[in-house]
Each structure stands twice: as C-alpha cells, then as structure tokens.
mmCIF file of C-alpha atoms in Angstrom:
data_model
loop_
_atom_site.group_PDB
_atom_site.id
_atom_site.type_symbol
_atom_site.label_atom_id
_atom_site.label_comp_id
_atom_site.label_asym_id
_atom_site.label_seq_id
_atom_site.Cartn_x
_atom_site.Cartn_y
_atom_site.Cartn_z
ATOM 1 C CA MET A 1 67.766 174.156 90.262
ATOM 2 C CA THR A 2 70.987 172.856 88.205
ATOM 3 C CA THR A 3 72.903 169.614 88.955
ATOM 4 C CA GLY A 4 75.023 169.654 86.001
ATOM 5 C CA GLN A 5 73.800 166.521 84.617
ATOM 6 C CA THR A 6 69.928 165.350 83.382
ATOM 7 C CA ASP A 7 70.836 161.954 83.576
ATOM 8 C CA PRO A 8 68.637 159.457 85.592
ATOM 9 C CA SER A 9 70.742 158.778 88.615
ATOM 10 C CA THR A 10 72.519 155.135 88.494
ATOM 11 C CA ASN A 11 72.111 152.431 90.837
ATOM 12 C CA ALA A 12 75.926 153.195 92.085
ATOM 13 C CA ASP A 13 74.888 156.534 93.338
ATOM 14 C CA LEU A 14 71.534 155.136 94.883
ATOM 15 C CA GLU A 15 74.127 152.250 96.978
ATOM 16 C CA TRP A 16 76.309 155.118 98.093
ATOM 17 C CA CYS A 17 73.357 156.739 99.517
ATOM 18 C CA TYR A 18 72.265 153.971 101.343
ATOM 19 C CA ASP A 19 75.888 153.291 102.692
ATOM 20 C CA ALA A 20 76.395 157.031 103.585
ATOM 21 C CA VAL A 21 73.036 156.626 105.984
ATOM 22 C CA HIS A 22 74.941 153.921 107.660
ATOM 23 C CA GLY A 23 77.837 155.769 108.446
ATOM 24 C CA VAL A 24 76.020 158.840 109.531
ATOM 25 C CA SER A 25 73.302 157.446 111.559
ATOM 26 C CA ARG A 26 72.899 154.484 113.509
ATOM 27 C CA THR A 27 69.021 154.871 114.295
ATOM 28 C CA PHE A 28 68.099 156.095 110.196
ATOM 29 C CA SER A 29 70.506 152.813 109.293
ATOM 30 C CA ILE A 30 68.217 150.671 111.327
ATOM 31 C CA THR A 31 65.459 152.286 110.076
ATOM 32 C CA ILE A 32 66.229 152.020 106.469
ATOM 33 C CA ASP A 33 67.153 148.559 106.767
ATOM 34 C CA ARG A 34 63.299 147.472 108.204
ATOM 35 C CA LEU A 35 61.805 149.653 105.161
ATOM 36 C CA GLU A 36 60.930 148.061 101.618
ATOM 37 C CA GLU A 37 61.393 149.850 98.132
ATOM 38 C CA PRO A 38 60.359 152.243 97.230
ATOM 39 C CA MET A 39 59.923 153.653 100.798
ATOM 40 C CA ALA A 40 63.848 152.852 101.550
ATOM 41 C CA ARG A 41 65.026 155.150 98.918
ATOM 42 C CA HIS A 42 62.763 157.706 99.610
ATOM 43 C CA ILE A 43 63.745 158.274 103.190
ATOM 44 C CA CYS A 44 67.256 157.582 102.510
ATOM 45 C CA VAL A 45 67.576 160.283 99.913
ATOM 46 C CA GLY A 46 65.627 162.446 102.188
ATOM 47 C CA TYR A 47 67.507 161.779 104.776
ATOM 48 C CA LEU A 48 70.577 162.757 103.260
ATOM 49 C CA LEU A 49 69.179 166.101 101.773
ATOM 50 C CA CYS A 50 68.709 167.009 105.311
ATOM 51 C CA ARG A 51 72.105 165.617 106.470
ATOM 52 C CA VAL A 52 73.949 168.378 104.514
ATOM 53 C CA ALA A 53 72.093 170.712 106.281
ATOM 54 C CA ASP A 54 72.444 169.667 109.466
ATOM 55 C CA THR A 55 76.445 169.225 109.277
ATOM 56 C CA ILE A 56 77.061 172.744 107.882
ATOM 57 C CA GLU A 57 74.345 174.029 110.877
ATOM 58 C CA ASP A 58 76.886 171.672 113.342
ATOM 59 C CA ALA A 59 80.100 172.812 112.138
ATOM 60 C CA GLY A 60 82.060 174.713 114.872
ATOM 61 C CA HIS A 61 84.962 175.610 112.684
ATOM 62 C CA ILE A 62 82.677 177.765 110.139
ATOM 63 C CA PRO A 63 81.836 181.074 111.252
ATOM 64 C CA PRO A 64 77.860 181.519 111.783
ATOM 65 C CA GLU A 65 77.234 184.063 109.002
ATOM 66 C CA THR A 66 79.201 181.757 106.481
ATOM 67 C CA GLN A 67 76.839 178.796 107.902
ATOM 68 C CA THR A 68 73.873 180.971 107.294
ATOM 69 C CA GLU A 69 75.209 182.242 103.609
ATOM 70 C CA LEU A 70 75.913 178.510 102.717
ATOM 71 C CA LEU A 71 72.678 177.101 104.043
ATOM 72 C CA THR A 72 70.808 180.113 102.282
ATOM 73 C CA ALA A 73 72.577 179.114 98.844
ATOM 74 C CA TYR A 74 71.653 175.154 99.538
ATOM 75 C CA ASP A 75 68.124 176.091 100.074
ATOM 76 C CA ARG A 76 68.297 177.484 96.288
ATOM 77 C CA LEU A 77 69.256 174.692 94.946
ATOM 78 C CA LEU A 78 66.222 172.952 96.131
ATOM 79 C CA ASP A 79 63.965 175.450 94.922
ATOM 80 C CA PRO A 80 62.912 174.131 91.097
ATOM 81 C CA ALA A 81 62.127 177.633 90.409
ATOM 82 C CA THR A 82 65.726 178.986 90.439
ATOM 83 C CA ASP A 83 68.837 177.966 88.286
ATOM 84 C CA ALA A 84 71.140 177.662 91.067
ATOM 85 C CA SER A 85 74.465 175.661 90.354
ATOM 86 C CA VAL A 86 75.599 173.098 92.374
ATOM 87 C CA ASP A 87 78.956 173.738 91.160
ATOM 88 C CA ALA A 88 79.050 177.179 92.536
ATOM 89 C CA PHE A 89 77.791 175.995 96.208
ATOM 90 C CA MET A 90 80.386 173.467 96.111
ATOM 91 C CA ASP A 91 82.766 176.098 95.470
ATOM 92 C CA ASP A 92 81.782 178.166 98.330
ATOM 93 C CA VAL A 93 81.539 174.946 100.423
ATOM 94 C CA GLU A 94 85.242 173.651 99.498
ATOM 95 C CA PRO A 95 86.951 176.040 101.948
ATOM 96 C CA TRP A 96 85.058 174.101 104.563
ATOM 97 C CA LEU A 97 85.852 170.662 103.717
ATOM 98 C CA PRO A 98 88.318 168.621 105.898
ATOM 99 C CA GLU A 99 90.720 167.274 103.970
ATOM 100 C CA PRO A 100 90.094 164.264 102.359
ATOM 101 C CA GLU A 101 92.091 162.166 104.741
ATOM 102 C CA GLU A 102 90.605 163.884 107.767
ATOM 103 C CA ARG A 103 86.951 163.542 106.551
ATOM 104 C CA THR A 104 84.321 161.987 109.098
ATOM 105 C CA ASP A 105 81.259 160.644 107.184
ATOM 106 C CA ASP A 106 78.731 163.596 107.898
ATOM 107 C CA TRP A 107 81.631 165.956 105.752
ATOM 108 C CA GLU A 108 81.804 163.220 103.319
ATOM 109 C CA VAL A 109 78.196 163.471 102.536
ATOM 110 C CA VAL A 110 78.322 167.362 102.563
ATOM 111 C CA ALA A 111 81.245 166.540 99.619
ATOM 112 C CA GLU A 112 79.154 164.237 97.669
ATOM 113 C CA THR A 113 76.205 167.035 97.719
ATOM 114 C CA PRO A 114 75.966 166.583 93.867
ATOM 115 C CA ARG A 115 75.346 162.820 93.926
ATOM 116 C CA ILE A 116 72.772 163.353 96.600
ATOM 117 C CA LEU A 117 70.770 166.124 94.370
ATOM 118 C CA ARG A 118 71.026 163.536 91.246
ATOM 119 C CA THR A 119 69.537 160.872 92.699
ATOM 120 C CA PHE A 120 66.786 163.256 94.372
ATOM 121 C CA GLU A 121 65.844 164.379 90.916
ATOM 122 C CA SER A 122 65.920 160.741 89.385
ATOM 123 C CA LEU A 123 62.761 159.724 91.934
ATOM 124 C CA ASP A 124 59.554 160.071 90.941
ATOM 125 C CA GLU A 125 57.743 163.166 91.270
ATOM 126 C CA GLU A 126 54.901 162.861 93.810
ATOM 127 C CA PRO A 127 57.524 161.576 96.517
ATOM 128 C CA ARG A 128 60.097 164.332 95.340
ATOM 129 C CA GLU A 129 57.703 167.014 95.952
ATOM 130 C CA ILE A 130 56.467 165.508 99.258
ATOM 131 C CA MET A 131 60.042 165.999 100.099
ATOM 132 C CA ARG A 132 60.908 168.978 98.730
ATOM 133 C CA GLU A 133 58.971 171.668 100.956
ATOM 134 C CA PRO A 134 59.690 169.773 104.528
ATOM 135 C CA VAL A 135 63.530 169.832 103.801
ATOM 136 C CA ARG A 136 63.485 173.389 102.603
ATOM 137 C CA GLU A 137 61.724 174.154 105.898
ATOM 138 C CA LEU A 138 64.488 172.216 107.785
ATOM 139 C CA VAL A 139 67.521 174.417 105.712
ATOM 140 C CA ASP A 140 65.484 177.882 106.331
ATOM 141 C CA GLY A 141 64.837 177.000 110.042
ATOM 142 C CA MET A 142 68.774 176.151 110.435
ATOM 143 C CA ALA A 143 70.137 179.267 108.635
ATOM 144 C CA MET A 144 67.320 181.465 110.422
ATOM 145 C CA PHE A 145 69.172 179.955 113.628
ATOM 146 C CA THR A 146 72.722 180.654 112.900
ATOM 147 C CA ASP A 147 72.023 183.828 111.958
ATOM 148 C CA ARG A 148 70.074 184.860 114.923
ATOM 149 C CA TYR A 149 72.800 183.628 117.290
ATOM 150 C CA ALA A 150 75.879 184.705 114.524
ATOM 151 C CA ASP A 151 77.506 187.357 117.553
ATOM 152 C CA GLU A 152 77.376 183.986 119.989
ATOM 153 C CA GLY A 153 79.652 181.854 117.424
ATOM 154 C CA GLY A 154 76.994 179.195 118.140
ATOM 155 C CA LEU A 155 73.819 178.238 119.278
ATOM 156 C CA ARG A 156 72.630 179.397 122.864
ATOM 157 C CA LEU A 157 68.883 178.807 122.892
ATOM 158 C CA GLN A 158 67.182 180.948 125.390
ATOM 159 C CA THR A 159 63.616 179.710 126.667
ATOM 160 C CA VAL A 160 61.829 176.149 126.287
ATOM 161 C CA ASP A 161 59.740 177.443 123.737
ATOM 162 C CA GLU A 162 62.962 178.101 121.485
ATOM 163 C CA LEU A 163 64.102 174.460 122.303
ATOM 164 C CA GLU A 164 60.724 173.329 121.041
ATOM 165 C CA GLU A 165 61.172 175.831 118.028
ATOM 166 C CA TYR A 166 64.882 174.320 117.131
ATOM 167 C CA CYS A 167 63.441 170.777 117.826
ATOM 168 C CA TRP A 168 60.699 171.269 115.189
ATOM 169 C CA TYR A 169 63.099 172.429 112.416
ATOM 170 C CA ALA A 170 65.556 169.956 113.019
ATOM 171 C CA ALA A 171 63.341 167.001 113.233
ATOM 172 C CA GLY A 172 59.722 168.144 113.188
ATOM 173 C CA THR A 173 60.145 169.167 109.624
ATOM 174 C CA VAL A 174 61.870 165.342 108.701
ATOM 175 C CA GLY A 175 58.531 164.056 110.597
ATOM 176 C CA THR A 176 56.584 166.099 107.886
ATOM 177 C CA LEU A 177 58.601 164.823 105.299
ATOM 178 C CA ILE A 178 57.944 160.791 106.524
ATOM 179 C CA THR A 179 54.645 161.441 107.628
ATOM 180 C CA GLY A 180 53.645 162.904 103.769
ATOM 181 C CA LEU A 181 55.442 159.863 102.272
ATOM 182 C CA VAL A 182 53.900 157.040 104.348
ATOM 183 C CA SER A 183 50.509 158.531 104.494
ATOM 184 C CA ARG A 184 49.760 158.878 100.658
ATOM 185 C CA GLY A 185 46.443 157.053 99.803
ATOM 186 C CA VAL A 186 45.159 156.582 103.099
ATOM 187 C CA SER A 187 41.799 158.230 104.182
ATOM 188 C CA ASN A 188 41.533 162.058 105.154
ATOM 189 C CA ASP A 189 40.969 161.181 108.698
ATOM 190 C CA ARG A 190 43.981 158.812 109.219
ATOM 191 C CA ALA A 191 46.458 161.193 107.394
ATOM 192 C CA GLU A 192 45.175 164.005 109.726
ATOM 193 C CA GLU A 193 45.531 161.801 112.849
ATOM 194 C CA MET A 194 49.024 160.991 111.882
ATOM 195 C CA ARG A 195 49.630 165.022 111.028
ATOM 196 C CA GLU A 196 48.738 165.606 114.287
ATOM 197 C CA ASN A 197 50.796 163.305 116.354
ATOM 198 C CA ALA A 198 53.887 163.713 113.793
ATOM 199 C CA ARG A 199 55.119 166.389 115.977
ATOM 200 C CA SER A 200 55.155 164.686 119.217
ATOM 201 C CA PHE A 201 57.016 161.881 117.286
ATOM 202 C CA ALA A 202 60.096 164.071 116.011
ATOM 203 C CA LEU A 203 60.140 166.322 119.374
ATOM 204 C CA LEU A 204 60.527 163.397 121.216
ATOM 205 C CA LEU A 205 63.699 162.015 119.456
ATOM 206 C CA GLN A 206 64.901 165.251 119.311
ATOM 207 C CA LEU A 207 64.638 166.171 122.747
ATOM 208 C CA VAL A 208 66.102 163.022 123.635
ATOM 209 C CA ASN A 209 69.155 163.586 121.423
ATOM 210 C CA ILE A 210 69.519 166.792 123.051
ATOM 211 C CA ALA A 211 69.158 165.603 126.674
ATOM 212 C CA LYS A 212 72.089 162.785 126.343
ATOM 213 C CA ASP A 213 74.835 164.791 123.960
ATOM 214 C CA VAL A 214 75.183 168.133 125.902
ATOM 215 C CA GLU A 215 78.904 167.538 126.377
ATOM 216 C CA THR A 216 78.997 166.586 122.336
ATOM 217 C CA ASP A 217 77.034 169.381 121.179
ATOM 218 C CA TYR A 218 78.933 172.156 123.182
ATOM 219 C CA HIS A 219 82.640 170.592 122.725
ATOM 220 C CA GLU A 220 82.313 169.687 119.134
ATOM 221 C CA GLU A 221 79.687 172.232 117.889
ATOM 222 C CA ASN A 222 79.961 174.894 120.235
ATOM 223 C CA ASN A 223 76.054 174.687 120.670
ATOM 224 C CA VAL A 224 74.110 174.801 123.906
ATOM 225 C CA TYR A 225 70.529 173.326 123.449
ATOM 226 C CA LEU A 226 69.531 173.068 127.051
ATOM 227 C CA PRO A 227 67.620 176.075 128.013
ATOM 228 C CA ALA A 228 69.204 179.448 129.434
ATOM 229 C CA GLU A 229 66.284 179.992 131.577
ATOM 230 C CA TRP A 230 66.499 176.027 133.165
ATOM 231 C CA LEU A 231 70.341 176.561 133.462
ATOM 232 C CA GLU A 232 69.832 180.009 134.833
ATOM 233 C CA GLU A 233 67.800 178.842 137.724
ATOM 234 C CA GLU A 234 70.953 176.328 138.870
ATOM 235 C CA ASP A 235 73.411 179.001 138.539
ATOM 236 C CA VAL A 236 74.907 177.833 135.456
ATOM 237 C CA ALA A 237 76.171 180.087 133.046
ATOM 238 C CA LEU A 238 75.946 179.120 129.182
ATOM 239 C CA GLU A 239 79.567 179.221 128.585
ATOM 240 C CA ASN A 240 80.246 176.914 131.861
ATOM 241 C CA VAL A 241 77.796 174.142 130.744
ATOM 242 C CA THR A 242 80.342 171.395 130.763
ATOM 243 C CA ASP A 243 82.492 172.635 133.806
ATOM 244 C CA GLU A 244 82.672 170.137 136.600
ATOM 245 C CA ARG A 245 81.653 172.422 139.359
ATOM 246 C CA ASN A 246 78.442 172.516 137.641
ATOM 247 C CA HIS A 247 77.522 169.234 136.857
ATOM 248 C CA GLY A 248 75.099 168.822 139.589
ATOM 249 C CA GLY A 249 73.079 171.851 137.835
ATOM 250 C CA VAL A 250 73.213 170.805 134.236
ATOM 251 C CA THR A 251 72.169 167.198 135.527
ATOM 252 C CA ASN A 252 69.015 168.991 136.930
ATOM 253 C CA VAL A 253 68.341 170.413 133.611
ATOM 254 C CA ILE A 254 68.802 167.132 131.564
ATOM 255 C CA LYS A 255 66.577 165.474 133.999
ATOM 256 C CA ARG A 256 64.007 168.295 133.157
ATOM 257 C CA VAL A 257 64.226 168.148 129.386
ATOM 258 C CA THR A 258 63.956 164.515 129.452
ATOM 259 C CA SER A 259 60.855 165.089 131.789
ATOM 260 C CA ARG A 260 59.416 167.205 128.585
ATOM 261 C CA ALA A 261 60.495 164.602 125.947
ATOM 262 C CA GLU A 262 58.381 162.295 128.196
ATOM 263 C CA THR A 263 55.224 163.917 127.662
ATOM 264 C CA TYR A 264 55.462 163.262 124.017
ATOM 265 C CA LEU A 265 55.346 159.653 124.737
ATOM 266 C CA ASP A 266 51.547 159.020 124.538
ATOM 267 C CA ASP A 267 51.258 160.953 120.934
ATOM 268 C CA ALA A 268 54.110 159.595 119.385
ATOM 269 C CA GLN A 269 52.733 156.092 120.130
ATOM 270 C CA ARG A 270 49.556 156.751 118.855
ATOM 271 C CA TYR A 271 51.482 157.821 115.427
ATOM 272 C CA LEU A 272 52.692 154.506 115.362
ATOM 273 C CA GLU A 273 49.352 153.067 116.064
ATOM 274 C CA VAL A 274 48.060 154.406 112.697
ATOM 275 C CA VAL A 275 50.596 154.746 110.641
ATOM 276 C CA PRO A 276 50.026 152.466 107.365
ATOM 277 C CA GLU A 277 52.176 150.102 105.940
ATOM 278 C CA SER A 278 51.808 150.871 102.107
ATOM 279 C CA HIS A 279 54.326 152.019 99.311
ATOM 280 C CA GLY A 280 57.271 149.987 101.239
ATOM 281 C CA ASN A 281 56.703 151.309 104.491
ATOM 282 C CA THR A 282 56.792 148.945 107.507
ATOM 283 C CA LEU A 283 55.726 149.213 111.672
ATOM 284 C CA SER A 284 59.298 148.037 112.730
ATOM 285 C CA ALA A 285 61.261 150.848 111.282
ATOM 286 C CA TRP A 286 59.613 153.698 113.114
ATOM 287 C CA ALA A 287 58.928 151.428 116.116
ATOM 288 C CA ILE A 288 62.388 150.614 117.123
ATOM 289 C CA PRO A 289 63.641 154.110 117.236
ATOM 290 C CA TYR A 290 60.810 154.998 118.950
ATOM 291 C CA LEU A 291 61.542 152.409 121.549
ATOM 292 C CA LEU A 292 65.366 153.052 121.799
ATOM 293 C CA ALA A 293 64.321 156.492 122.841
ATOM 294 C CA VAL A 294 62.268 154.960 125.535
ATOM 295 C CA GLY A 295 65.349 152.822 126.817
ATOM 296 C CA THR A 296 67.545 156.204 126.405
ATOM 297 C CA MET A 297 64.973 158.250 128.781
ATOM 298 C CA ARG A 298 65.300 154.880 131.360
ATOM 299 C CA GLU A 299 69.140 155.543 131.442
ATOM 300 C CA LEU A 300 68.684 159.454 131.398
ATOM 301 C CA ARG A 301 66.731 159.191 134.711
ATOM 302 C CA GLU A 302 68.828 156.327 136.288
ATOM 303 C CA ARG A 303 72.145 157.806 135.335
ATOM 304 C CA PRO A 304 71.674 161.427 134.071
ATOM 305 C CA GLU A 305 75.078 162.660 135.317
ATOM 306 C CA ASP A 306 76.577 160.059 132.857
ATOM 307 C CA VAL A 307 76.007 162.959 130.228
ATOM 308 C CA VAL A 308 78.080 165.515 132.058
ATOM 309 C CA ARG A 309 80.754 162.825 133.584
ATOM 310 C CA GLU A 310 81.373 160.923 130.903
ATOM 311 C CA GLY A 311 79.904 162.987 127.511
ATOM 312 C CA ASN A 312 76.908 160.744 126.792
ATOM 313 C CA VAL A 313 74.250 158.372 127.598
ATOM 314 C CA LYS A 314 73.575 155.423 125.465
ATOM 315 C CA ILE A 315 71.831 152.152 125.753
ATOM 316 C CA SER A 316 73.563 148.905 124.798
ATOM 317 C CA ARG A 317 74.307 147.579 121.580
ATOM 318 C CA ALA A 318 73.110 144.386 123.062
ATOM 319 C CA GLU A 319 69.483 145.984 124.226
ATOM 320 C CA VAL A 320 69.596 147.179 120.691
ATOM 321 C CA TYR A 321 70.278 143.691 119.220
ATOM 322 C CA ALA A 322 67.327 142.261 121.347
ATOM 323 C CA LEU A 323 65.019 145.169 120.108
ATOM 324 C CA ILE A 324 65.717 144.325 116.815
ATOM 325 C CA GLN A 325 65.594 140.855 117.080
ATOM 326 C CA THR A 326 62.246 141.252 118.752
ATOM 327 C CA PHE A 327 60.969 142.476 115.673
ATOM 328 C CA GLU A 328 62.479 139.587 113.390
ATOM 329 C CA GLU A 329 59.301 138.289 114.914
ATOM 330 C CA GLU A 330 55.423 139.580 114.209
ATOM 331 C CA VAL A 331 55.212 142.058 116.280
ATOM 332 C CA SER A 332 51.927 144.048 116.037
ATOM 333 C CA ARG A 333 50.763 147.711 117.208
ATOM 334 C CA ALA A 334 49.310 146.104 120.278
ATOM 335 C CA HIS A 335 52.740 145.008 121.664
ATOM 336 C CA LEU A 336 53.660 148.379 121.274
ATOM 337 C CA ALA A 337 52.364 149.691 124.615
ATOM 338 C CA GLU A 338 54.066 146.398 126.213
ATOM 339 C CA LEU A 339 57.077 146.712 124.752
ATOM 340 C CA ARG A 340 57.204 150.773 125.771
ATOM 341 C CA LYS A 341 56.564 149.380 129.612
ATOM 342 C CA GLU A 342 59.244 146.741 129.372
ATOM 343 C CA MET A 343 61.958 148.834 128.242
ATOM 344 C CA ALA A 344 60.859 152.038 130.427
ATOM 345 C CA GLU A 345 61.512 149.826 133.410
ATOM 346 C CA LYS A 346 64.409 147.830 132.701
ATOM 347 C CA PRO A 347 66.907 146.919 129.607
ATOM 348 C CA LEU A 348 65.283 144.726 127.173
ATOM 349 C CA HIS A 349 67.918 142.246 127.163
ATOM 350 C CA GLN A 350 68.021 141.582 130.812
#
C-alpha cells in the first residue's frame, strides 16, 4: 500500500480521528472516552478503518457492483504486499461523495480515508499487524455480501444462518480486532477464553442494532437484515417490510431477533469478566456498550412495535448518563451481573 506520505501521522491527524469517531458512533465514542493510551488510539483508528467500508456497504445510492469494486479496492490498500494507491482509490470514490455542504459525518470519514490510513501506518508494528487482518476480513465479507445481492439492489438476508454470517463480518471481525489488542501478554488460557466468547459479545451488539434499526436500514440503505424465512412465516414480503399493514408480522420477527440476541448474553458477560485491564484497556469501555444493549433489549421486548411505527427504539439519554455515572465509581466485574439484572428489568435512572 502507498499512502503518498511516509512521514508519521501528526497529532492533528490523530485528534481528527478522535473527533470523527464522536461524530459517527455514540457507542464507540463512549468506549474510546473510557480507554487510556495507547489503547484509545488503536481502537479509534481500527474503528474508523472499518467505518469506511461500512459506509460504502450501506450506501443506497451506489450500485451494488460499484460497492463491491470499491470495497475490493479498499482491501488492496490494506494489503502491505500491494502497491495500491490511495489517490487512485479516492478517484474511484469521489463521484459518490456527497457535496461537502451535504456530507454526513460518515461520508466525511470516507472523504478522509488518506488521513485515517496515514494515522494507521504511524502506529507501532505490533498493534498495526493485529488490526490489519480483522479489518481486511470485514472488508472482504462486505464485498462478498454486496456481490451476492447485486441483482437485488441491496442486501436481502434469507436465513438465520446468513444473518449471523453477516453479523460476523460486520461485528465479529471487530471483536477479533479488539480481542487481539487487549489480550496481549495474558496467559494462553485466558486469551483462548476471550477468543471463544468474543463472537458472542459482537453478535449480541450487532443483533440488537439490527432489531432496532429495521426502518432506517430499509429506507436509508435499502437493506433488509431480518431473515426472509422468518418474515415469510408472517406473510411479509421483503420489499414490504415497512408497510403499515405488516407492522404486526414485522414486530414478531423483531421479537425473534431480540430473543436470538439474548442467547449471547451469558457468553458476552463472561468475555467482560476475563478481559484484562492493560495497554490502556478498561473494563468500563466494553461493559457500558454491553449494558446499553441489555437496556435496549428491554425496550425492544416492551415496545417492539415502535421500531416500525416510529423508526427506532432507544434507551433514554438519562439512562445512558446514569450508566456512565455508575462507572465513574469503582465498578468491579462482580457487579456486572447485578447491573445486567437491574437494567433488564427497568431503566437504570428510575
């Protein structure tokens, strides 16, 4: 890969990366705020590398075959064995970038791909190489899915197995990246236990996102992640997933996806119970997203119809703030089960 610049990334580039994460992800913004250096910069840059691919894969205005080509070109940039040019990649992306005044934070990240890559190449070799393969696996997986559904114009997942396959590429690969970074220096047994439970941690978070974002995913991205086999059981066609007459059937599928996510709660909690606090890592950085997912599942169980009626289900800002404040005090791993139980039953701030 050639970035066109061999000098180390400047502090300004890294600061831009921190600001960019705050603009595109509330969850990762909280996580990175809770991390210390050097883990904060590693997770920040790794996440942005993934976000470039995710934004391209989600872009409803880009034809699927072009999405696949862009993702394949982006993967080549991450391959140290190639001489792929960032400038050439940006020339290919440029026609699809919204005008600057209309550009969202996500598209600003894509527009600044050269800066993200410069910052990535400035990192020490060990974390950089730990991050590279999971990011490339995510990019390759997204390219595979855009190619698989090129004739549909957007993703139309057919089965539960395919849903979880997609979740692996979208989130499980990120879990692999995180685990590789945080498990350095721990015993082989502890590292293996983390790897065994990382998939559950990632799939839990991704399935919750899919359950709560059905309306947005369809109208803004032209993607349907709810399994067609479950929708068919409710007599709902994929292209009618947001029609008012199908609210009841879609609500039932949302409940099933939520129940599927719940099956990963125990293993995800175990992941948190063994994650080391070293290299700038902290328990709260990952426990807070886990518990936010628990709270969101509570809301999905209590009012799943709001996903299709109002377009989303979220826990309140007051509860998010209360959870963050809880971790301002010393919260041990032993408290995780208690917090999980409390948030599964009612909002934490009540």
